[in-house]
mmCIF file of C-alpha atoms in Angstrom:
data_model
loop_
_atom_site.group_PDB
_atom_site.id
_atom_site.type_symbol
_atom_site.label_atom_id
_atom_site.label_comp_id
_atom_site.label_asym_id
_atom_site.label_seq_id
_atom_site.Cartn_x
_atom_site.Cartn_y
_atom_site.Cartn_z
ATOM 1 C CA MET S 1157 22.392 1.014 -4.141
ATOM 2 C CA GLY S 1158 22.212 -2.718 -4.788
ATOM 3 C CA THR S 1159 22.547 -3.339 -1.059
ATOM 4 C CA LEU S 1160 19.627 -1.044 -0.339
ATOM 5 C CA LEU S 1161 17.420 -2.787 -2.892
ATOM 6 C CA ALA S 1162 18.095 -6.060 -1.043
ATOM 7 C CA ASN S 1163 16.933 -4.505 2.221
ATOM 8 C CA PRO S 1164 13.202 -5.199 2.843
ATOM 9 C CA ASP S 1165 12.869 -2.080 5.030
ATOM 10 C CA PHE S 1166 14.193 0.176 2.283
ATOM 11 C CA VAL S 1167 12.105 -1.447 -0.463
ATOM 12 C CA ALA S 1168 8.885 -1.429 1.570
ATOM 13 C CA ARG S 1169 9.200 2.057 3.038
ATOM 14 C CA PHE S 1170 11.067 4.077 0.459
ATOM 15 C CA ILE S 1171 10.010 2.405 -2.803
ATOM 16 C CA LEU S 1172 6.702 0.530 -2.506
ATOM 17 C CA PHE S 1173 5.060 2.956 -0.094
ATOM 18 C CA ILE S 1174 6.089 6.060 -2.012
ATOM 19 C CA VAL S 1175 5.270 4.640 -5.461
ATOM 20 C CA ILE S 1176 1.860 3.260 -4.429
ATOM 21 C CA THR S 1177 0.649 6.320 -2.517
ATOM 22 C CA ILE S 1178 1.676 8.716 -5.296
ATOM 23 C CA SER S 1179 0.431 6.524 -8.164
ATOM 24 C CA PHE S 1180 -3.055 5.948 -6.754
ATOM 25 C CA GLU S 1181 -3.719 9.441 -5.406
ATOM 26 C CA ARG S 1182 -5.567 10.726 -8.470
ATOM 27 C CA ASN S 1183 -7.560 7.498 -8.850
ATOM 28 C CA LEU S 1184 -8.598 7.641 -5.201
ATOM 29 C CA ASP S 1185 -9.718 11.259 -5.487
ATOM 30 C CA GLN S 1186 -11.819 10.352 -8.547
ATOM 31 C CA ARG S 1187 -13.473 7.400 -6.794
ATOM 32 C CA LEU S 1188 -14.349 9.481 -3.740
ATOM 33 C CA GLU S 1189 -15.746 12.179 -6.017
ATOM 34 C CA ASP S 1190 -17.925 9.509 -7.677
ATOM 35 C CA PHE S 1191 -19.375 8.575 -4.280
ATOM 36 C CA LEU S 1192 -20.272 12.200 -3.617
ATOM 37 C CA ASP S 1193 -21.794 12.608 -7.096
ATOM 38 C CA ARG S 1194 -23.886 9.499 -6.565
ATOM 39 C CA LEU S 1195 -25.179 10.917 -3.301
ATOM 40 C CA ASP S 1196 -26.529 13.878 -5.255
ATOM 41 C CA GLU S 1197 -27.681 12.019 -8.384
ATOM 42 C CA THR S 1198 -29.720 9.384 -6.520
ATOM 43 C CA GLY S 1199 -32.017 12.044 -5.080
ATOM 44 C CA LEU S 1200 -30.970 11.480 -1.486
ATOM 45 C CA LEU S 1201 -30.377 15.191 -1.098
ATOM 46 C CA PRO S 1202 -33.428 17.472 -1.298
ATOM 47 C CA GLU S 1203 -33.125 20.696 -3.252
ATOM 48 C CA SER S 1204 -32.615 22.606 -0.004
ATOM 49 C CA GLY S 1205 -29.813 20.245 1.041
ATOM 50 C CA ARG S 1206 -27.839 20.258 -2.192
ATOM 51 C CA GLU S 1207 -26.457 23.717 -1.542
ATOM 52 C CA LYS S 1208 -25.446 22.741 1.998
ATOM 53 C CA GLY S 1209 -23.871 19.539 0.697
ATOM 54 C CA ALA S 1210 -21.874 21.425 -1.917
ATOM 55 C CA ALA S 1211 -20.681 23.867 0.754
ATOM 56 C CA MET S 1212 -19.567 20.975 2.961
ATOM 57 C CA VAL S 1213 -17.593 19.375 0.142
ATOM 58 C CA ALA S 1214 -15.964 22.717 -0.688
ATOM 59 C CA LYS S 1215 -15.044 23.170 2.968
ATOM 60 C CA ALA S 1216 -13.516 19.690 3.136
ATOM 61 C CA LEU S 1217 -11.477 20.378 -0.012
ATOM 62 C CA ARG S 1218 -10.166 23.602 1.535
ATOM 63 C CA PHE S 1219 -9.098 21.642 4.612
ATOM 64 C CA ARG S 1220 -7.477 18.945 2.497
ATOM 65 C CA ASN S 1221 -5.579 21.384 0.280
ATOM 66 C CA SER S 1222 -4.711 23.894 2.999
ATOM 67 C CA ALA S 1223 -1.073 24.952 3.151
ATOM 68 C CA LEU S 1224 -0.892 24.739 6.951
ATOM 69 C CA PRO S 1225 -1.427 20.953 7.228
ATOM 70 C CA GLU S 1226 1.084 20.432 4.410
ATOM 71 C CA LEU S 1227 3.613 22.541 6.322
ATOM 72 C CA VAL S 1228 2.948 20.628 9.547
ATOM 73 C CA CYS S 1229 3.420 17.339 7.693
ATOM 74 C CA ALA S 1230 6.683 18.579 6.201
ATOM 75 C CA VAL S 1231 8.061 19.685 9.589
ATOM 76 C CA ALA S 1232 7.007 16.390 11.186
ATOM 77 C CA ALA S 1233 8.659 14.510 8.318
ATOM 78 C CA ILE S 1234 11.952 16.331 8.856
ATOM 79 C CA ILE S 1235 11.836 15.602 12.592
ATOM 80 C CA MET S 1236 11.084 11.908 12.064
ATOM 81 C CA SER S 1237 13.839 11.636 9.444
ATOM 82 C CA ALA S 1238 16.375 13.111 11.874
ATOM 83 C CA ILE S 1239 15.628 10.644 14.671
ATOM 84 C CA PRO S 1240 18.158 8.013 13.454
ATOM 85 C CA ILE S 1241 20.831 10.713 13.675
ATOM 86 C CA LEU S 1242 19.852 11.562 17.235
ATOM 87 C CA SER S 1243 19.598 7.942 18.352
ATOM 88 C CA VAL S 1244 21.239 5.273 16.233
ATOM 89 C CA THR S 1245 19.964 2.524 18.505
ATOM 90 C CA LEU S 1246 16.322 3.500 18.037
ATOM 91 C CA ASP S 1247 15.943 1.517 14.840
ATOM 92 C CA PRO S 1248 18.773 -0.991 14.296
ATOM 93 C CA ALA S 1249 17.577 -1.878 10.807
ATOM 94 C CA GLY S 1250 17.483 1.758 9.816
ATOM 95 C CA ALA S 1251 20.869 2.311 11.398
ATOM 96 C CA ASP S 1252 22.343 -0.559 9.372
ATOM 97 C CA MET S 1253 21.140 1.136 6.196
ATOM 98 C CA MET S 1254 22.462 4.581 7.145
ATOM 99 C CA PHE S 1255 25.589 4.156 9.207
ATOM 100 C CA ALA S 1256 28.898 2.426 8.618
ATOM 101 C CA ALA S 1257 29.873 -0.397 10.977
ATOM 102 C CA SER S 1258 32.600 1.565 12.753
ATOM 103 C CA ASP S 1259 33.214 3.115 16.136
ATOM 104 C CA ASP S 1260 32.422 6.629 14.983
ATOM 105 C CA ASN S 1261 29.235 5.555 13.152
ATOM 106 C CA ARG S 1262 30.071 7.444 9.996
ATOM 107 C CA MET S 1263 27.191 8.128 7.642
ATOM 108 C CA LYS S 1264 27.167 6.004 4.504
ATOM 109 C CA PRO S 1265 26.466 7.647 1.124
ATOM 110 C CA ALA S 1266 23.221 5.668 1.074
ATOM 111 C CA GLY S 1267 22.499 7.053 4.536
ATOM 112 C CA TRP S 1268 22.719 10.616 3.248
ATOM 113 C CA TRP S 1269 20.290 9.712 0.460
ATOM 114 C CA ILE S 1270 17.837 8.236 2.963
ATOM 115 C CA LEU S 1271 18.232 11.147 5.367
ATOM 116 C CA LEU S 1272 17.841 13.919 2.797
ATOM 117 C CA VAL S 1273 15.497 12.376 0.216
ATOM 118 C CA SER S 1274 13.780 9.061 0.871
ATOM 119 C CA SER S 1275 12.900 9.418 4.542
ATOM 120 C CA PRO S 1276 11.418 12.950 4.340
ATOM 121 C CA ILE S 1277 9.281 11.924 1.351
ATOM 122 C CA PHE S 1278 8.059 8.787 3.152
ATOM 123 C CA TRP S 1279 7.114 10.569 6.382
ATOM 124 C CA PHE S 1280 5.558 13.501 4.530
ATOM 125 C CA LEU S 1281 3.320 11.184 2.499
ATOM 126 C CA LEU S 1282 2.413 9.126 5.571
ATOM 127 C CA PHE S 1283 1.329 12.153 7.629
ATOM 128 C CA ARG S 1284 -0.367 13.682 4.600
ATOM 129 C CA TRP S 1285 -2.486 10.576 4.039
ATOM 130 C CA ILE S 1286 -3.437 10.417 7.698
ATOM 131 C CA TRP S 1287 -4.645 14.012 7.395
ATOM 132 C CA ARG S 1288 -6.598 13.257 4.213
ATOM 133 C CA ILE S 1289 -8.294 10.237 5.784
ATOM 134 C CA ALA S 1290 -9.263 12.413 8.772
ATOM 135 C CA VAL S 1291 -10.735 15.092 6.454
ATOM 136 C CA TRP S 1292 -12.810 12.523 4.577
ATOM 137 C CA SER S 1293 -14.067 11.059 7.873
ATOM 138 C CA ARG S 1294 -15.099 14.526 8.982
ATOM 139 C CA LEU S 1295 -16.950 15.093 5.695
ATOM 140 C CA LEU S 1296 -18.966 11.897 6.242
ATOM 141 C CA LEU S 1297 -20.014 13.211 9.646
ATOM 142 C CA TRP S 1298 -21.193 16.474 8.062
ATOM 143 C CA ILE S 1299 -23.119 14.608 5.352
ATOM 144 C CA SER S 1300 -24.870 12.413 7.932
ATOM 145 C CA ARG S 1301 -26.299 15.564 9.511
ATOM 146 C CA LEU S 1302 -27.991 16.681 6.293
ATOM 147 C CA GLU S 1303 -31.702 16.097 5.807
ATOM 148 C CA LEU S 1304 -31.250 12.974 3.698
ATOM 149 C CA GLN S 1305 -34.292 11.612 1.835
ATOM 150 C CA LEU S 1306 -33.893 8.050 3.062
ATOM 151 C CA VAL S 1307 -36.437 5.387 2.076
ATOM 152 C CA VAL S 1308 -37.218 2.578 4.504
ATOM 153 C CA THR S 1309 -38.251 0.121 1.746
ATOM 154 C CA HIS S 1310 -35.119 0.688 -0.353
ATOM 155 C CA PRO S 1311 -33.790 -2.691 -1.615
ATOM 156 C CA ASP S 1312 -30.310 -2.024 -0.211
ATOM 157 C CA LYS S 1313 -31.794 -2.242 3.327
ATOM 158 C CA SER S 1314 -29.879 0.891 4.295
ATOM 159 C CA GLY S 1315 -32.367 3.551 3.304
ATOM 160 C CA GLY S 1316 -30.597 4.098 -0.028
ATOM 161 C CA ILE S 1317 -27.069 4.869 1.218
ATOM 162 C CA ALA S 1318 -25.545 1.363 1.214
ATOM 163 C CA PHE S 1319 -23.268 2.463 -1.631
ATOM 164 C CA MET S 1320 -21.482 4.740 0.856
ATOM 165 C CA GLY S 1321 -20.510 1.616 2.791
ATOM 166 C CA ARG S 1322 -18.204 0.653 -0.067
ATOM 167 C CA TYR S 1323 -16.145 3.849 0.072
ATOM 168 C CA PRO S 1324 -13.377 2.243 2.223
ATOM 169 C CA ASN S 1325 -12.446 0.018 -0.729
ATOM 170 C CA ALA S 1326 -11.225 3.121 -2.548
ATOM 171 C CA PHE S 1327 -8.458 3.315 0.061
ATOM 172 C CA SER S 1328 -7.312 -0.297 -0.504
ATOM 173 C CA PRO S 1329 -4.100 0.678 -2.380
ATOM 174 C CA ILE S 1330 -3.165 3.126 0.383
ATOM 175 C CA VAL S 1331 -3.813 0.479 3.049
ATOM 176 C CA THR S 1332 -1.638 -1.928 1.062
ATOM 177 C CA ALA S 1333 1.172 0.635 1.087
ATOM 178 C CA PHE S 1334 0.917 1.017 4.862
ATOM 179 C CA SER S 1335 0.815 -2.766 5.199
ATOM 180 C CA PHE S 1336 4.053 -3.189 3.254
ATOM 181 C CA ASP S 1337 5.860 -1.000 5.769
ATOM 182 C CA LEU S 1338 4.546 -3.118 8.640
ATOM 183 C CA ALA S 1339 5.303 -6.293 6.669
ATOM 184 C CA ALA S 1340 8.987 -5.346 6.459
ATOM 185 C CA ILE S 1341 9.177 -5.318 10.261
ATOM 186 C CA VAL S 1342 7.358 -8.659 10.434
ATOM 187 C CA PHE S 1343 9.721 -10.109 7.805
ATOM 188 C CA ARG S 1344 12.715 -9.052 9.861
ATOM 189 C CA GLN S 1345 11.292 -10.566 13.069
ATOM 190 C CA VAL S 1346 10.223 -13.809 11.400
ATOM 191 C CA GLY S 1347 13.609 -14.186 9.711
ATOM 192 C CA ALA S 1348 15.359 -13.829 13.053
ATOM 193 C CA ASP S 1349 13.057 -16.432 14.663
ATOM 194 C CA GLU S 1350 11.739 -13.744 17.002
ATOM 195 C CA MET S 1351 8.071 -14.094 16.030
ATOM 196 C CA SER S 1352 5.932 -17.184 16.608
ATOM 197 C CA LEU S 1353 2.822 -18.040 14.624
ATOM 198 C CA GLU S 1354 0.681 -16.876 17.564
ATOM 199 C CA ILE S 1355 2.346 -13.459 17.703
ATOM 200 C CA TYR S 1356 2.189 -13.225 13.918
ATOM 201 C CA ALA S 1357 -1.556 -13.924 13.992
ATOM 202 C CA PHE S 1358 -1.991 -11.314 16.731
ATOM 203 C CA VAL S 1359 -0.148 -8.706 14.642
ATOM 204 C CA MET S 1360 -2.298 -9.451 11.575
ATOM 205 C CA CYS S 1361 -5.504 -9.362 13.612
ATOM 206 C CA SER S 1362 -4.521 -6.115 15.328
ATOM 207 C CA TRP S 1363 -3.601 -4.437 12.052
ATOM 208 C CA LEU S 1364 -6.815 -5.513 10.318
ATOM 209 C CA THR S 1365 -8.821 -4.313 13.317
ATOM 210 C CA ILE S 1366 -7.125 -0.907 13.205
ATOM 211 C CA VAL S 1367 -7.790 -0.587 9.466
ATOM 212 C CA LEU S 1368 -11.475 -1.508 9.779
ATOM 213 C CA VAL S 1369 -11.994 0.804 12.755
ATOM 214 C CA VAL S 1370 -10.369 3.735 10.959
ATOM 215 C CA PHE S 1371 -12.420 3.360 7.776
ATOM 216 C CA LEU S 1372 -15.719 1.988 9.064
ATOM 217 C CA SER S 1373 -16.175 4.097 12.201
ATOM 218 C CA PRO S 1374 -16.973 7.269 10.148
ATOM 219 C CA LEU S 1375 -19.921 5.394 8.641
ATOM 220 C CA THR S 1376 -21.448 4.968 12.092
ATOM 221 C CA ALA S 1377 -22.421 8.642 11.831
ATOM 222 C CA PHE S 1378 -25.316 7.429 9.654
ATOM 223 C CA VAL S 1379 -26.684 5.334 12.530
ATOM 224 C CA VAL S 1380 -28.603 8.363 13.841
ATOM 225 C CA PRO S 1381 -30.603 9.168 10.647
ATOM 226 C CA LEU S 1382 -31.181 5.465 9.928
ATOM 227 C CA ALA S 1383 -32.418 4.820 13.472
ATOM 228 C CA ARG S 1384 -34.741 7.817 13.149
ATOM 229 C CA LEU S 1385 -36.059 6.438 9.844
ATOM 230 C CA LYS S 1386 -36.702 3.050 11.422
ATOM 231 C CA GLU S 1387 -38.534 4.570 14.365
ATOM 232 C CA LEU S 1388 -40.737 6.748 12.136
ATOM 233 C CA ALA S 1389 -41.545 3.857 9.794
ATOM 234 C CA LEU S 1390 -42.583 1.571 12.655
ATOM 235 C CA LYS S 1391 -44.669 4.330 14.219
ATOM 236 C CA GLU S 1392 -46.493 5.093 10.964
ATOM 237 C CA ALA S 1393 -47.018 1.399 10.253
ATOM 238 C CA ASP S 1394 -48.541 0.940 13.710
ATOM 239 C CA THR S 1395 -50.841 3.917 13.194
ATOM 240 C CA ILE S 1396 -52.076 2.787 9.780
ATOM 241 C CA ASP S 1397 -52.425 -0.838 10.890
ATOM 242 C CA THR S 1398 -54.592 0.240 13.816
ATOM 243 C CA ARG S 1399 -56.837 2.321 11.569
ATOM 244 C CA VAL S 1400 -57.181 -0.379 8.923
ATOM 245 C CA GLN S 1401 -57.798 -3.242 11.344
ATOM 246 C CA ARG S 1402 -60.391 -1.313 13.367
ATOM 247 C CA GLU S 1403 -62.219 -0.559 10.129
ATOM 248 C CA LYS S 1404 -62.173 -4.246 9.202
ATOM 249 C CA GLU S 1405 -63.364 -5.110 12.691
ATOM 250 C CA ARG S 1406 -66.358 -2.764 12.372
ATOM 251 C CA ALA S 1407 -67.174 -4.206 8.966
ATOM 252 C CA ALA S 1408 -67.148 -7.741 10.378
ATOM 253 C CA PHE S 1409 -68.982 -7.173 13.684
ATOM 254 C CA GLY S 1410 -70.809 -3.933 13.130
ATOM 255 C CA ARG S 1411 -68.847 -2.373 15.945
ATOM 256 C CA ASN S 1412 -65.387 -2.266 17.510
ATOM 257 C CA LEU S 1413 -64.973 -4.818 20.260
ATOM 258 C CA VAL S 1414 -62.927 -2.407 22.409
ATOM 259 C CA GLY S 1415 -63.353 1.341 22.528
ATOM 260 C CA PRO S 1416 -65.915 3.523 20.776
ATOM 261 C CA SER S 1417 -67.210 2.273 17.458
ATOM 262 C CA VAL S 1418 -67.313 5.756 15.953
ATOM 263 C CA GLU S 1419 -63.936 6.215 14.334
ATOM 264 C CA THR S 1420 -62.464 9.645 14.951
ATOM 265 C CA VAL S 1421 -59.290 9.212 12.929
ATOM 266 C CA ALA S 1422 -58.780 10.031 9.267
ATOM 267 C CA ASP S 1423 -60.427 8.000 6.538
ATOM 268 C CA THR S 1424 -58.417 4.945 5.457
ATOM 269 C CA SER S 1425 -59.909 4.563 1.989
ATOM 270 C CA GLY S 1426 -56.887 6.244 0.448
ATOM 271 C CA ILE S 1427 -54.470 3.641 1.819
ATOM 272 C CA THR S 1428 -53.507 1.474 -1.149
ATOM 273 C CA ASP S 1429 -50.439 -0.393 0.159
ATOM 274 C CA ASP S 1430 -50.016 -2.958 2.908
ATOM 275 C CA PRO S 1431 -48.367 -1.351 5.957
ATOM 276 C CA SER S 1432 -46.861 -4.718 6.901
ATOM 277 C CA LYS S 1433 -44.393 -4.290 4.039
ATOM 278 C CA PHE S 1434 -43.059 -1.127 5.624
ATOM 279 C CA ARG S 1435 -42.968 -2.758 9.042
ATOM 280 C CA LYS S 1436 -40.906 -5.657 7.681
ATOM 281 C CA ALA S 1437 -38.560 -3.263 5.853
ATOM 282 C CA ALA S 1438 -38.093 -1.207 9.022
ATOM 283 C CA ASN S 1439 -37.265 -4.288 11.076
ATOM 284 C CA GLU S 1440 -34.723 -5.414 8.460
ATOM 285 C CA LEU S 1441 -33.150 -1.963 8.115
ATOM 286 C CA ARG S 1442 -29.380 -1.970 8.745
ATOM 287 C CA LEU S 1443 -28.438 0.891 11.023
ATOM 288 C CA ARG S 1444 -24.837 0.702 9.813
ATOM 289 C CA PRO S 1445 -24.682 1.240 6.041
ATOM 290 C CA PHE S 1446 -22.053 -1.405 5.368
ATOM 291 C CA SER S 1447 -21.692 -5.161 5.384
ATOM 292 C CA ARG S 1448 -18.827 -7.603 5.671
ATOM 293 C CA GLU S 1449 -19.066 -8.460 1.985
ATOM 294 C CA ALA S 1450 -19.013 -4.786 0.972
ATOM 295 C CA VAL S 1451 -15.557 -4.196 2.459
ATOM 296 C CA LEU S 1452 -13.891 -7.479 1.435
ATOM 297 C CA PRO S 1453 -11.419 -5.669 -0.884
ATOM 298 C CA LEU S 1454 -10.245 -3.530 2.038
ATOM 299 C CA SER S 1455 -10.162 -6.536 4.387
ATOM 300 C CA GLY S 1456 -7.996 -8.365 1.871
ATOM 301 C CA ALA S 1457 -5.636 -5.479 1.176
ATOM 302 C CA ALA S 1458 -4.552 -5.141 4.804
ATOM 303 C CA PRO S 1459 -3.192 -8.655 5.525
ATOM 304 C CA VAL S 1460 -1.786 -9.632 2.102
ATOM 305 C CA PRO S 1461 1.652 -7.952 2.544
ATOM 306 C CA LEU S 1462 1.913 -9.454 6.038
ATOM 307 C CA LEU S 1463 1.049 -12.846 4.578
ATOM 308 C CA LEU S 1464 3.881 -12.498 2.092
ATOM 309 C CA ALA S 1465 6.262 -11.429 4.864
ATOM 310 C CA GLY S 1466 5.615 -14.556 6.896
ATOM 311 C CA SER S 1467 5.501 -17.048 4.035
ATOM 312 C CA GLY S 1468 9.264 -17.537 3.982
ATOM 313 C CA ALA S 1469 9.611 -18.938 7.478
ATOM 314 C CA LEU S 1470 6.188 -19.818 8.876
ATOM 315 C CA PRO S 1471 4.041 -22.794 7.725
ATOM 316 C CA ILE S 1472 2.106 -21.808 4.611
ATOM 317 C CA LYS S 1473 -0.991 -23.802 5.525
ATOM 318 C CA GLU S 1474 -1.281 -22.190 8.944
ATOM 319 C CA LEU S 1475 -0.674 -18.738 7.461
ATOM 320 C CA PHE S 1476 -3.538 -19.093 5.002
ATOM 321 C CA GLU S 1477 -5.809 -20.358 7.760
ATOM 322 C CA VAL S 1478 -5.029 -17.256 9.811
ATOM 323 C CA ALA S 1479 -5.566 -14.963 6.807
ATOM 324 C CA LYS S 1480 -8.829 -16.705 5.857
ATOM 325 C CA LYS S 1481 -10.264 -16.326 9.363
ATOM 326 C CA LEU S 1482 -9.295 -12.671 9.471
ATOM 327 C CA VAL S 1483 -10.799 -11.777 6.094
ATOM 328 C CA LEU S 1484 -14.045 -13.594 6.891
ATOM 329 C CA LEU S 1485 -14.187 -12.161 10.419
#
């Protein structure tokens, strides 16, 4: 067992990944539930939409807790765990952990433990989390189609839903767990002098890109309602501005310089606020309800294990430069 604990692949995949994903599951569920509660408590959902929203959440929970996906994940885990038996050369590091260095490739006692316990648990949790992330992404798409009571002048410059742009940070521990598994491979390659700083930087950049795409792309579903809000706000501001300015023009000159002087539109005396404020807010409205700063915890969680993996052989200064550029990208 001591030999296994000295193996980065075993520690990253069968200890760190399993411990982190299991330990933070309840906390993650609570944080995601808080986001959904806030959506309701802030008044973004009208009374008619609250029932639909509750039904969507219930449907997503049924998908997440369904027995069929769990069974599929379990079967896939068994298949993936059996691959080293079918092809020892597929993963040399895994083979070193599981098989004795002999002509008949006898299974080590540690290999039986990995085959029957550690590996199935790892693959089951991995597939299960992929499924859960997909369910949450689907729920965001459903929510974006509700009749949300967005406000163009909201200080968050996202109509009132900027807080949803911080949801990916709830998944930071899970991303860290995935990153440790990738970091073990990087550690092995760097230790064998098979990975240059350029390739290392490419791996980090690619991994961070994948993470951001997976967790930020569901938020693009809110582009449609935010774009509609912007269009409506600009249209209304134009309409009110035209009415107000033509009235001022008549007051100054006794007539409108262009067009009939008899105003046929509604009276503007009830307009008490400056439409230019709404125009400015509409022009500053972010169509994507997230910012770089909002997802810094997630952006930091992805490369940190890879940074640790390369610190033993690659120049520390260059590594931090690469990490800094990626996080601030």
